[in-house]
Short mmCIF file of C-alpha atoms in Angstrom, two decimals:
data_model
loop_
_atom_site.label_atom_id
_atom_site.label_comp_id
_atom_site.label_asym_id
_atom_site.label_seq_id
_atom_site.Cartn_x
_atom_site.Cartn_y
_atom_site.Cartn_z
CA MET Y 1 145.71 98.62 114.48
CA ALA Y 2 147.01 101.30 111.97
CA TYR Y 3 144.59 103.96 112.80
CA GLU Y 4 146.14 107.53 113.47
CA GLU Y 5 147.03 108.56 116.79
CA GLY Y 6 144.60 108.61 119.68
CA VAL Y 7 143.10 105.66 121.56
CA PRO Y 8 139.38 105.90 122.73
CA ALA Y 9 138.88 106.53 126.33
CA ALA Y 10 136.65 103.02 128.09
CA GLU Y 11 133.90 105.48 129.78
CA HIS Y 12 134.32 106.86 126.82
CA ALA Y 13 132.80 104.05 124.41
CA GLY Y 14 129.20 104.02 122.91
CA ILE Y 15 127.38 107.18 123.18
CA VAL Y 16 128.09 109.45 125.26
CA ALA Y 17 126.73 112.93 125.03
CA GLN Y 18 126.42 116.23 127.63
CA ASP Y 19 124.81 119.38 127.72
CA LEU Y 20 124.58 119.18 124.21
CA ARG Y 21 122.79 122.66 122.26
CA LYS Y 22 122.38 123.53 118.84
CA GLN Y 23 120.64 127.01 117.54
CA TYR Y 24 119.23 127.37 113.99
CA GLY Y 25 118.16 131.11 114.82
CA GLU Y 26 115.54 131.99 116.92
CA ARG Y 27 114.20 128.29 117.31
CA THR Y 28 115.90 126.01 119.69
CA ALA Y 29 116.56 122.22 117.75
CA LEU Y 30 118.70 120.77 120.88
CA ASP Y 31 118.86 121.84 124.83
CA GLY Y 32 120.85 120.66 127.38
CA PHE Y 33 120.45 117.26 124.98
CA THR Y 34 122.93 114.63 127.93
CA LEU Y 35 122.08 110.71 127.13
CA ARG Y 36 124.24 108.05 127.45
CA VAL Y 37 123.72 104.53 125.42
CA ARG Y 38 126.32 101.12 126.95
CA PRO Y 39 128.10 99.77 124.31
CA GLY Y 40 126.43 96.76 123.07
CA THR Y 41 122.71 98.27 123.48
CA VAL Y 42 119.84 99.51 121.82
CA CYS Y 43 118.60 103.23 123.07
CA GLY Y 44 115.06 103.98 121.20
CA LEU Y 45 115.31 107.81 120.67
CA LEU Y 46 111.35 108.71 121.17
CA GLY Y 47 109.70 112.22 120.10
CA PRO Y 48 107.65 113.72 118.00
CA ASN Y 49 108.91 116.35 114.74
CA GLY Y 50 110.86 118.83 116.04
CA ALA Y 51 111.36 117.21 119.19
CA GLY Y 52 115.64 117.08 117.95
CA LYS Y 53 115.74 114.21 117.15
CA THR Y 54 117.20 114.23 113.81
CA THR Y 55 119.80 117.30 115.57
CA ALA Y 56 120.71 114.67 117.70
CA VAL Y 57 121.85 112.13 115.68
CA ARG Y 58 123.73 114.48 113.03
CA ILE Y 59 125.65 115.99 115.68
CA LEU Y 60 126.57 112.34 116.82
CA SER Y 61 127.28 111.14 113.14
CA THR Y 62 129.30 114.64 113.09
CA LEU Y 63 127.20 115.85 110.44
CA LEU Y 64 126.66 118.61 112.35
CA ARG Y 65 128.53 120.78 115.34
CA PRO Y 66 126.75 121.55 118.41
CA ASP Y 67 126.77 125.29 119.17
CA GLY Y 68 127.61 124.01 122.72
CA GLY Y 69 128.42 120.88 125.66
CA HIS Y 70 129.99 117.26 124.49
CA ALA Y 71 129.61 114.03 122.63
CA HIS Y 72 131.89 111.63 122.69
CA VAL Y 73 130.51 108.26 120.43
CA ALA Y 74 132.85 104.90 120.05
CA GLY Y 75 135.67 106.06 122.09
CA TYR Y 76 136.22 109.44 120.30
CA ASP Y 77 135.17 113.18 120.32
CA VAL Y 78 132.83 113.68 117.72
CA VAL Y 79 133.78 117.58 117.07
CA ARG Y 80 137.62 117.16 118.17
CA ARG Y 81 138.10 113.78 116.33
CA PRO Y 82 135.43 113.16 113.79
CA ARG Y 83 137.08 111.25 111.35
CA GLN Y 84 138.13 108.28 114.15
CA VAL Y 85 134.73 108.78 114.60
CA ARG Y 86 133.63 107.94 111.11
CA TYR Y 87 135.40 105.12 110.97
CA ARG Y 88 133.35 103.46 113.93
CA ILE Y 89 130.14 104.37 112.61
CA GLY Y 90 126.92 103.40 110.66
CA LEU Y 91 124.14 105.42 109.61
CA VAL Y 92 121.14 105.11 107.98
CA GLY Y 93 119.03 108.48 107.64
CA GLN Y 94 115.28 109.16 107.42
CA HIS Y 95 115.67 108.54 103.46
CA ALA Y 96 118.12 106.01 102.12
CA CYS Y 97 121.35 107.74 100.84
CA VAL Y 98 122.25 105.58 98.49
CA ASP Y 99 123.53 106.68 94.94
CA GLU Y 100 120.52 106.08 92.71
CA ILE Y 101 122.62 105.54 89.49
CA LEU Y 102 125.08 102.97 90.92
CA THR Y 103 123.88 99.23 91.34
CA GLY Y 104 123.62 97.82 94.87
CA ARG Y 105 127.31 96.44 94.04
CA GLN Y 106 128.65 99.92 92.89
CA ASN Y 107 127.39 101.85 95.68
CA LEU Y 108 128.71 98.67 98.91
CA GLN Y 109 132.10 98.51 97.34
CA LEU Y 110 132.38 102.99 96.91
CA PHE Y 111 131.51 103.44 100.53
CA GLY Y 112 134.25 100.35 101.72
CA ARG Y 113 136.79 102.24 99.34
CA LEU Y 114 135.82 105.64 100.96
CA GLY Y 115 136.00 103.69 104.58
CA HIS Y 116 139.56 102.81 102.69
CA LEU Y 117 139.19 98.79 102.94
CA THR Y 118 141.70 98.14 100.22
CA ALA Y 119 139.57 97.14 96.84
CA ASP Y 120 139.76 93.21 97.42
CA ALA Y 121 138.24 93.64 101.40
CA ALA Y 122 135.19 96.08 99.42
CA ARG Y 123 134.76 93.58 97.05
CA ARG Y 124 134.72 90.71 99.87
CA ARG Y 125 132.68 92.93 102.68
CA ALA Y 126 130.28 94.00 99.45
CA GLY Y 127 129.26 90.18 98.50
CA GLU Y 128 128.49 89.44 102.74
CA LEU Y 129 126.47 92.04 102.76
CA LEU Y 130 124.39 91.61 99.79
CA ASP Y 131 123.86 87.80 100.38
CA GLN Y 132 123.46 89.16 103.86
CA PHE Y 133 120.68 91.68 103.18
CA GLY Y 134 118.48 89.28 100.70
CA LEU Y 135 119.87 91.75 97.59
CA ALA Y 136 122.42 89.25 95.66
CA ASP Y 137 119.64 88.91 92.86
CA ALA Y 138 118.75 93.33 92.56
CA ALA Y 139 122.94 93.61 93.43
CA ASP Y 140 123.85 93.93 89.63
CA ARG Y 141 121.31 96.24 88.86
CA ALA Y 142 120.80 100.24 89.51
CA VAL Y 143 119.70 101.10 93.00
CA ALA Y 144 116.86 103.25 91.08
CA GLN Y 145 115.12 99.94 89.46
CA TYR Y 146 114.61 98.83 93.82
CA SER Y 147 111.64 98.88 96.28
CA GLY Y 148 111.29 100.89 98.85
CA GLY Y 149 112.34 98.48 101.17
CA MET Y 150 115.25 97.33 99.08
CA ARG Y 151 116.52 100.51 99.06
CA ARG Y 152 116.67 100.51 102.90
CA ARG Y 153 117.78 97.23 103.26
CA LEU Y 154 120.41 98.19 100.25
CA ASP Y 155 120.58 101.65 102.91
CA LEU Y 156 121.13 99.59 105.90
CA ALA Y 157 123.50 97.11 104.29
CA THR Y 158 125.97 100.36 102.82
CA SER Y 159 126.02 101.44 106.47
CA LEU Y 160 127.66 98.28 108.38
CA ILE Y 161 130.59 97.75 105.09
CA LEU Y 162 133.12 98.99 107.62
CA ARG Y 163 131.69 97.29 111.25
CA PRO Y 164 130.54 99.91 112.32
CA ALA Y 165 130.92 100.11 116.52
CA VAL Y 166 128.36 102.48 116.93
CA LEU Y 167 125.09 102.89 114.91
CA PHE Y 168 122.70 105.49 114.17
CA LEU Y 169 119.10 104.60 112.91
CA ASP Y 170 117.49 107.47 112.17
CA GLU Y 171 113.99 106.82 111.83
CA PRO Y 172 114.82 103.21 109.92
CA THR Y 173 111.27 102.17 108.38
CA THR Y 174 109.81 105.72 107.49
CA GLY Y 175 107.80 105.25 104.73
CA LEU Y 176 108.02 100.87 104.55
CA ASP Y 177 105.03 98.82 104.51
CA PRO Y 178 104.40 96.57 107.24
CA ALA Y 179 105.94 93.66 106.06
CA ALA Y 180 109.03 95.61 104.47
CA ARG Y 181 109.05 97.29 108.61
CA ILE Y 182 108.76 93.97 110.61
CA ASP Y 183 111.66 92.67 107.89
CA VAL Y 184 113.53 96.25 109.13
CA TRP Y 185 113.56 94.77 112.53
CA SER Y 186 114.95 91.09 112.59
CA ARG Y 187 117.79 92.74 110.80
CA ILE Y 188 117.89 95.08 113.69
CA ARG Y 189 117.96 92.43 116.26
CA GLU Y 190 120.34 90.68 114.57
CA LEU Y 191 123.19 93.45 114.40
CA VAL Y 192 122.49 93.68 117.61
CA GLY Y 193 123.51 89.86 119.17
CA THR Y 194 126.92 90.38 117.64
CA GLY Y 195 127.36 93.65 120.71
CA THR Y 196 126.34 96.59 118.40
CA THR Y 197 125.25 100.26 120.01
CA VAL Y 198 122.11 101.35 118.39
CA LEU Y 199 120.47 104.38 118.62
CA LEU Y 200 117.48 104.22 117.30
CA THR Y 201 115.27 107.86 116.50
CA THR Y 202 111.62 106.51 116.14
CA GLN Y 203 108.08 107.85 116.59
CA TYR Y 204 106.74 104.91 116.07
CA LEU Y 205 106.22 104.16 119.71
CA GLU Y 206 105.76 100.54 119.16
CA GLU Y 207 108.89 100.01 117.27
CA ALA Y 208 111.18 101.94 120.45
CA ASP Y 209 109.56 99.22 122.22
CA GLN Y 210 109.99 96.25 120.27
CA LEU Y 211 113.81 97.13 119.89
CA ALA Y 212 115.34 99.40 122.57
CA ASP Y 213 116.75 97.87 126.37
CA GLN Y 214 116.50 101.76 126.99
CA ILE Y 215 113.99 104.53 125.99
CA ALA Y 216 115.03 108.20 126.51
CA VAL Y 217 112.41 110.63 125.53
CA ILE Y 218 113.04 113.31 123.79
CA ASP Y 219 110.73 116.53 123.78
CA ALA Y 220 112.00 119.68 122.88
CA GLY Y 221 115.79 119.52 122.50
CA ARG Y 222 115.56 117.31 126.34
CA ILE Y 223 115.81 113.85 127.51
CA VAL Y 224 112.22 114.37 129.44
CA ALA Y 225 112.34 111.24 131.11
CA GLU Y 226 114.43 107.58 130.59
CA GLY Y 227 114.33 104.07 131.48
CA THR Y 228 113.58 100.81 130.52
CA PRO Y 229 110.38 100.55 128.50
CA ASP Y 230 108.78 98.96 131.21
CA GLU Y 231 110.56 101.52 133.83
CA LEU Y 232 108.57 103.60 131.58
CA LYS Y 233 105.38 102.62 131.74
CA ALA Y 234 105.32 101.98 135.57
CA LYS Y 235 106.63 105.65 135.55
CA VAL Y 236 102.59 106.20 134.67
CA GLY Y 237 101.17 104.16 136.82
CA PRO Y 238 98.54 101.57 135.41
CA ASP Y 239 95.74 102.83 133.80
CA ARG Y 240 93.14 104.97 135.78
CA VAL Y 241 89.85 104.46 133.85
CA GLU Y 242 89.39 101.41 131.53
CA THR Y 243 90.53 98.38 133.84
CA VAL Y 244 93.08 98.09 136.75
CA THR Y 245 94.92 95.78 135.21
CA ARG Y 246 95.94 97.41 132.17
CA LYS Y 247 99.05 98.63 131.74
CA PRO Y 248 99.71 101.66 130.19
CA THR Y 249 100.90 101.67 126.31
CA LEU Y 250 103.90 103.26 125.88
CA ASP Y 251 102.00 105.83 123.49
CA GLU Y 252 100.20 106.65 126.95
CA VAL Y 253 103.55 107.09 128.80
CA PHE Y 254 104.89 109.69 126.05
CA LEU Y 255 101.68 111.13 126.44
CA HIS Y 256 102.21 111.89 129.57
CA LEU Y 257 105.25 112.69 129.75
CA THR Y 258 106.19 115.40 127.80
CA GLY Y 259 102.23 117.12 128.66
CA LYS Y 260 100.32 116.50 126.14
CA THR Y 261 97.08 115.72 125.18
CA ALA Y 262 95.63 113.13 122.10
CA THR Y 263 94.80 116.63 119.63
CA ARG Y 264 96.46 117.52 116.96
CA SER Y 265 100.16 117.35 116.81
CA THR Y 266 100.21 114.14 118.56
CA GLU Y 267 97.60 112.74 116.47
CA THR Y 268 100.40 112.15 113.98
CA VAL Y 269 103.14 111.24 116.14
CA LEU Y 270 100.36 108.40 117.33
CA GLU Y 271 98.85 106.95 113.51
CA PRO Y 272 101.10 105.53 111.95
CA ALA Y 273 101.82 102.66 115.22
CA ARG Y 274 98.45 101.38 114.10
CA MET B 1 131.69 92.75 114.55
CA THR B 2 132.37 95.37 116.98
CA THR B 3 135.72 96.23 116.04
CA PRO B 4 135.88 97.85 112.91
CA THR B 5 137.89 95.94 109.70
CA ALA B 6 139.28 98.95 108.19
CA VAL B 7 142.86 99.14 107.96
CA PRO B 8 143.58 103.26 106.40
CA ALA B 9 146.98 102.33 106.02
CA SER B 10 147.25 105.03 103.38
CA ALA B 11 143.75 107.10 104.14
CA SER B 12 145.28 110.20 101.25
CA TRP B 13 143.41 112.63 99.94
CA LEU B 14 144.60 111.29 96.59
CA ARG B 15 142.99 108.08 96.37
CA ASP B 16 139.76 109.18 98.17
CA ALA B 17 139.84 111.79 95.72
CA ALA B 18 140.46 109.19 92.36
CA THR B 19 137.84 106.71 94.42
CA LEU B 20 135.29 109.85 94.15
CA THR B 21 136.40 110.31 90.64
CA HIS B 22 135.73 107.14 89.52
CA ARG B 23 132.21 106.59 91.00
CA ILE B 24 131.30 109.76 88.23
CA LEU B 25 132.86 107.55 85.50
CA LEU B 26 130.95 104.65 87.15
CA HIS B 27 127.65 107.46 86.72
CA TRP B 28 127.95 107.69 83.05
CA ARG B 29 129.30 103.84 81.61
CA GLN B 30 125.76 103.41 83.96
CA ARG B 31 123.51 105.69 81.73
CA PRO B 32 125.52 106.37 78.32
CA PHE B 33 122.82 107.79 76.97
CA SER B 34 122.98 110.68 79.31
CA ILE B 35 126.25 111.15 79.13
CA ALA B 36 125.84 111.51 74.99
CA LEU B 37 123.83 113.13 75.15
CA THR B 38 125.34 116.35 76.76
CA LEU B 39 128.42 115.40 74.12
CA LEU B 40 125.92 116.05 71.86
CA PHE B 41 123.54 118.42 72.10
CA PRO B 42 126.66 121.11 71.25
CA VAL B 43 126.66 119.64 67.86
CA LEU B 44 123.68 120.48 67.67
CA ILE B 45 123.95 124.36 68.39
CA VAL B 46 126.76 124.21 65.99
CA LEU B 47 124.62 122.95 62.93
CA MET B 48 121.50 124.72 64.16
CA PHE B 49 123.17 128.26 63.99
CA GLY B 50 125.75 127.39 61.91
CA TYR B 51 123.78 126.63 58.94
CA LEU B 52 120.49 127.75 60.02
CA PHE B 53 122.17 131.27 61.45
CA GLY B 54 124.61 131.58 59.85
CA GLY B 55 124.00 131.99 56.35
CA ALA B 56 122.14 135.34 57.49
CA MET B 57 125.57 136.28 59.42
CA ALA B 58 128.77 138.30 57.38
CA VAL B 59 131.73 137.74 58.88
CA PRO B 60 133.66 140.01 56.95
CA ASP B 61 136.70 138.34 57.51
CA GLY B 62 136.05 134.52 56.88
CA THR B 63 133.33 132.22 57.43
CA TYR B 64 130.42 131.72 60.07
CA LEU B 65 131.48 128.29 61.26
CA ASP B 66 134.96 129.00 60.98
CA TYR B 67 134.03 131.96 63.64
CA LEU B 68 131.08 129.79 65.46
CA ILE B 69 133.35 126.69 66.57
CA PRO B 70 136.09 128.37 68.31
CA GLY B 71 132.70 130.21 70.43
CA MET B 72 131.38 127.40 70.73
CA LEU B 73 134.63 124.95 72.38
CA ALA B 74 133.80 128.24 74.66
CA MET B 75 130.83 127.09 75.22
CA THR B 76 130.75 123.72 75.91
CA MET B 77 132.87 124.76 78.81
CA LEU B 78 130.42 126.51 79.58
CA PHE B 79 127.67 123.75 79.40
CA GLY B 80 130.02 122.04 82.27
CA LEU B 81 129.44 124.05 84.79
CA GLU B 82 125.62 123.23 83.92
CA SER B 83 126.30 120.06 84.68
CA MET B 84 128.22 120.65 87.37
CA VAL B 85 125.66 122.49 89.44
CA LEU B 86 122.63 119.29 88.51
CA ALA B 87 125.42 117.09 89.58
CA VAL B 88 126.00 118.09 92.56
CA THR B 89 122.19 119.54 93.53
CA ALA B 90 121.12 116.08 92.73
CA ASP B 91 124.13 114.54 95.36
CA ALA B 92 122.67 116.44 98.24
CA ALA B 93 118.58 115.98 97.15
CA LYS B 94 119.66 112.51 97.35
CA GLY B 95 121.55 112.15 100.23
CA VAL B 96 124.64 110.98 99.04
CA THR B 97 126.41 113.91 100.00
CA GLU B 98 126.30 113.74 103.88
CA ARG B 99 126.70 109.96 103.33
CA ILE B 100 130.08 111.08 102.12
CA ARG B 101 130.61 113.56 104.50
CA ALA B 102 129.37 110.52 107.12
CA MET B 103 132.50 108.88 105.92
CA PRO B 104 136.25 109.40 107.08
CA VAL B 105 136.89 111.73 103.86
CA SER B 106 138.26 114.92 103.58
CA GLY B 107 136.64 118.16 101.87
CA VAL B 108 139.43 118.71 99.59
CA ALA B 109 139.46 115.63 98.09
CA VAL B 110 135.63 115.87 97.75
CA LEU B 111 135.77 118.50 95.66
CA THR B 112 138.94 117.40 94.48
CA GLY B 113 137.35 114.40 93.04
CA ARG B 114 134.37 116.36 91.33
CA GLY B 115 137.25 118.54 89.33
CA TRP B 116 139.12 115.69 88.01
CA ALA B 117 135.78 114.40 86.57
CA ASP B 118 135.11 117.41 85.62
CA LEU B 119 138.47 117.57 83.26
CA LEU B 120 137.78 114.78 81.83
CA ASN B 121 134.34 115.82 80.84
CA ALA B 122 135.44 119.20 79.92
CA LEU B 123 138.14 117.06 77.40
CA ALA B 124 135.66 114.04 75.56
CA GLY B 125 133.59 117.20 75.05
CA LEU B 126 136.43 118.70 73.29
CA THR B 127 137.12 116.30 71.43
CA VAL B 128 133.39 116.16 70.05
CA MET B 129 133.49 119.47 69.35
CA ILE B 130 136.76 119.52 67.57
CA ALA B 131 135.24 116.48 65.75
CA THR B 132 132.68 118.00 64.64
CA GLY B 133 135.02 121.60 63.34
CA TYR B 134 136.47 119.02 61.64
CA ALA B 135 133.32 117.41 60.02
CA VAL B 136 131.79 120.93 58.79
CA GLY B 137 134.91 122.59 56.99
CA TRP B 138 136.73 124.02 60.52
CA ARG B 139 140.67 124.39 60.23
CA PRO B 140 143.21 125.33 62.60
CA HIS B 141 145.56 127.12 60.58
CA ASP B 142 148.72 128.54 62.92
CA GLY B 143 150.25 125.16 63.96
CA LEU B 144 149.95 122.30 67.06
CA PRO B 145 151.65 124.51 69.57
CA SER B 146 149.77 127.14 69.22
CA ALA B 147 146.51 125.67 69.00
CA LEU B 148 147.96 123.36 71.70
CA ALA B 149 147.58 126.56 73.98
CA ALA B 150 144.01 127.86 72.38
CA LEU B 151 142.76 123.71 74.50
CA GLY B 152 144.81 125.07 77.34
CA LEU B 153 142.75 127.67 77.68
CA LEU B 154 139.50 126.50 77.61
CA LEU B 155 140.56 123.99 80.40
CA TRP B 156 141.79 126.88 82.24
CA LEU B 157 138.42 128.49 81.68
CA ARG B 158 136.61 125.09 82.63
CA PHE B 159 139.13 124.93 86.01
CA ALA B 160 137.62 127.83 87.04
CA PHE B 161 133.87 127.10 85.88
CA THR B 162 134.47 124.13 87.82
CA TRP B 163 134.39 125.76 91.00
CA VAL B 164 131.85 128.71 90.09
CA GLY B 165 129.53 125.17 89.61
CA ILE B 166 130.47 123.12 92.32
CA TYR B 167 129.94 126.19 94.80
CA LEU B 168 126.30 127.15 93.40
CA GLY B 169 125.39 123.15 93.29
CA LEU B 170 126.25 123.83 96.80
CA LEU B 171 124.50 126.75 97.38
CA LEU B 172 120.96 125.90 95.67
CA LYS B 173 120.60 122.85 97.75
CA THR B 174 118.03 121.19 94.83
CA PRO B 175 117.88 119.91 91.39
CA GLU B 176 114.42 122.15 90.70
CA SER B 177 116.52 125.57 91.87
CA ALA B 178 119.40 124.34 89.76
CA VAL B 179 116.74 125.06 86.87
CA ALA B 180 117.82 128.30 87.00
CA VAL B 181 121.37 128.25 86.12
CA GLN B 182 120.23 126.17 82.88
CA VAL B 183 118.02 129.20 82.05
CA LEU B 184 120.93 131.61 82.66
CA VAL B 185 123.74 129.89 80.77
CA TRP B 186 121.96 131.53 77.70
CA PRO B 187 121.97 134.83 78.21
CA VAL B 188 126.15 134.33 79.77
CA GLY B 189 126.43 132.36 76.42
CA PHE B 190 124.84 135.28 74.21
CA LEU B 191 126.35 137.90 75.53
CA SER B 192 129.79 137.31 74.61
CA SER B 193 132.17 136.95 71.74
CA ALA B 194 130.54 133.25 71.64
CA PHE B 195 128.15 133.54 68.80
CA VAL B 196 129.02 137.31 67.33
CA SER B 197 130.84 140.13 67.61
CA PRO B 198 129.92 142.21 70.22
CA GLY B 199 130.96 145.53 67.72
CA THR B 200 127.27 144.12 66.31
CA MET B 201 125.89 144.54 69.26
CA PRO B 202 124.00 147.68 70.92
CA GLY B 203 126.59 149.76 72.38
CA TRP B 204 126.48 148.96 76.79
CA MET B 205 125.92 145.64 75.64
CA GLY B 206 128.42 145.07 73.69
CA ALA B 207 130.58 146.20 76.24
CA ILE B 208 129.49 143.57 78.44
CA ALA B 209 130.44 141.16 76.20
CA THR B 210 133.15 142.74 75.61
CA TRP B 211 134.42 141.86 78.69
CA ASN B 212 132.35 138.82 79.84
CA PRO B 213 135.22 136.01 80.09
CA LEU B 214 133.61 133.63 78.19
CA SER B 215 134.53 136.38 75.27
CA ALA B 216 137.93 136.71 76.22
CA THR B 217 138.51 133.14 75.99
CA ALA B 218 136.50 132.27 72.40
CA THR B 219 138.26 135.42 71.08
CA ALA B 220 142.16 134.14 72.44
CA VAL B 221 140.88 130.75 71.35
CA ARG B 222 139.88 132.30 67.37
CA GLU B 223 143.58 134.44 67.64
CA LEU B 224 145.65 130.80 68.35
CA PHE B 225 143.75 128.66 66.25
CA GLY B 226 144.17 131.58 63.00
CA ASN B 227 140.45 131.79 62.78
CA PRO B 228 138.52 134.86 61.88
CA SER B 229 137.78 137.41 65.06
CA TRP B 230 134.79 139.44 63.23
CA ASN B 231 137.25 142.51 62.85
CA GLU B 232 137.13 143.20 66.73
CA THR B 233 139.43 146.09 68.01
CA THR B 234 138.36 146.70 70.89
CA TRP B 235 141.51 147.26 73.73
CA ALA B 236 140.38 143.64 75.13
CA ALA B 237 139.90 141.91 72.43
CA GLU B 238 143.45 142.72 71.27
CA HIS B 239 144.44 141.34 74.79
CA SER B 240 142.39 138.61 74.51
CA VAL B 241 145.05 135.52 75.69
CA LEU B 242 146.43 137.59 78.67
CA LEU B 243 142.36 138.12 79.11
CA ALA B 244 141.61 134.58 78.90
CA THR B 245 144.92 133.56 81.16
CA VAL B 246 143.55 136.49 84.16
CA TRP B 247 139.84 135.75 84.15
CA PRO B 248 139.98 132.17 84.65
CA ALA B 249 142.89 133.00 88.05
CA VAL B 250 140.39 135.79 89.40
CA LEU B 251 137.36 133.11 89.29
CA THR B 252 139.46 129.96 90.50
CA ALA B 253 140.36 132.46 93.64
CA VAL B 254 137.05 133.55 94.29
CA PHE B 255 135.12 130.36 93.59
CA LEU B 256 137.36 127.68 94.78
CA PRO B 257 137.91 128.58 98.95
CA LEU B 258 133.52 129.74 98.70
CA ALA B 259 133.11 126.05 97.08
CA TYR B 260 135.39 124.28 100.20
CA ARG B 261 133.74 126.96 102.41
CA ARG B 262 130.58 125.75 101.66
CA TYR B 263 131.17 121.93 101.93
CA ARG B 264 132.45 123.11 105.17
CA LEU B 265 129.19 124.71 106.31
CA LEU B 266 127.30 121.70 105.47
CA GLY B 267 128.18 120.57 109.06
CA ARG B 268 126.44 124.02 110.42
#
């Protein structure tokens, strides 16, 4: 392949974060964040607002420099070789990050070109993605006229323009109605089927349960628990009060692990999943 | 599907800059009304000042319109700064800046793309303003080489404003705070020789206006076009071509590195 020098190390495929630290003045956003996501799996990063989810994603996607620690994404060091990482990742943020003035097709072609596809390849890939994401009819309309769900789909499509090995989804269904959310979920499942590594941050516990092979619970800038959804549920043990057989929900797992009770702060966390 | 298909064979920053310039040209095509408004606004000012206030202006060595058009050519360069701040903050607010930063594209390419698009915008602005000048009876009198030198000085000023605009845009972050720049453009414009001679202002105000970078270019352009200068005799007015060369160089030397540094600091 015609990439610049440097061969990715196999042990660094997927996502490997080691002791990441980030400080904003007095506030510690990440405090020894360590996480490993095996290639081709989905990791759900679960935590309340301000736990450090977005900071972690921004560091792993090369947008932010960590104050300490190391991270490799798709085989490359995010601080030393950000350019190599950028050829291999896709990023969907909390808000649709697309150019509203341009059409859907122009957006896809623009980011294809910025990813150094040839003009022809960018055009072909844009067409493919527009079909795949049900945007073919709206392809030549300005994004400003798109609905929230359509923007989200375009956002997701744009992040796939270079066929990324690793995809970061930072609260990808924030602000979507239930139908649009289920649509995004099914698209994420399709992607995983094709071998993409996904790091999904969410405060919707149901979302993590639905999509993730592995869940990491983050609180105050560090991972406090890790495992499959079932392992995490087993850790807490069956519900103690109501019926003996009911397994705890991830909501309860989360509350147990973060040592929080369902008071003000956690209520806002739980609400959207209802 | 896990192998990227991108083949960055000639991933040069020049190509990235051209792609980003193309993006802004597409914006103009998508929103022709918005770019038309930007280009026609200075025309409105010429008509307002030229015909509404012009009758009350006594330019000793010519007509007010002949004095005003070079001033408005300089003002058109200043309006570009305002558009730049709005464009940069809009990109930041919509998350487009972030998405571009997540692409394998260097900061130099991003800034250069902006710069080229702004240069095209400036050329369009100058064309409209010169056409307006011709329509209201303004003419250059000192021949083509001199006129080209005047246009060169105007673009040189805009080149400096490009970096000031990008820097302020990255600094202010939100389109709401960019409104401050839209408001401040006016005192900067009025406290210069763009509309009236600094000699007609109270002493301290005249001193500010005399040394305003905008005045240097406006006065230099009047001299090169052979237009009335309102009998200015200050050192700054008599060396306006020199100042119109030096001022933008100083602004660029300060704000180009600041803009680049600011872009890099987005990752901090």
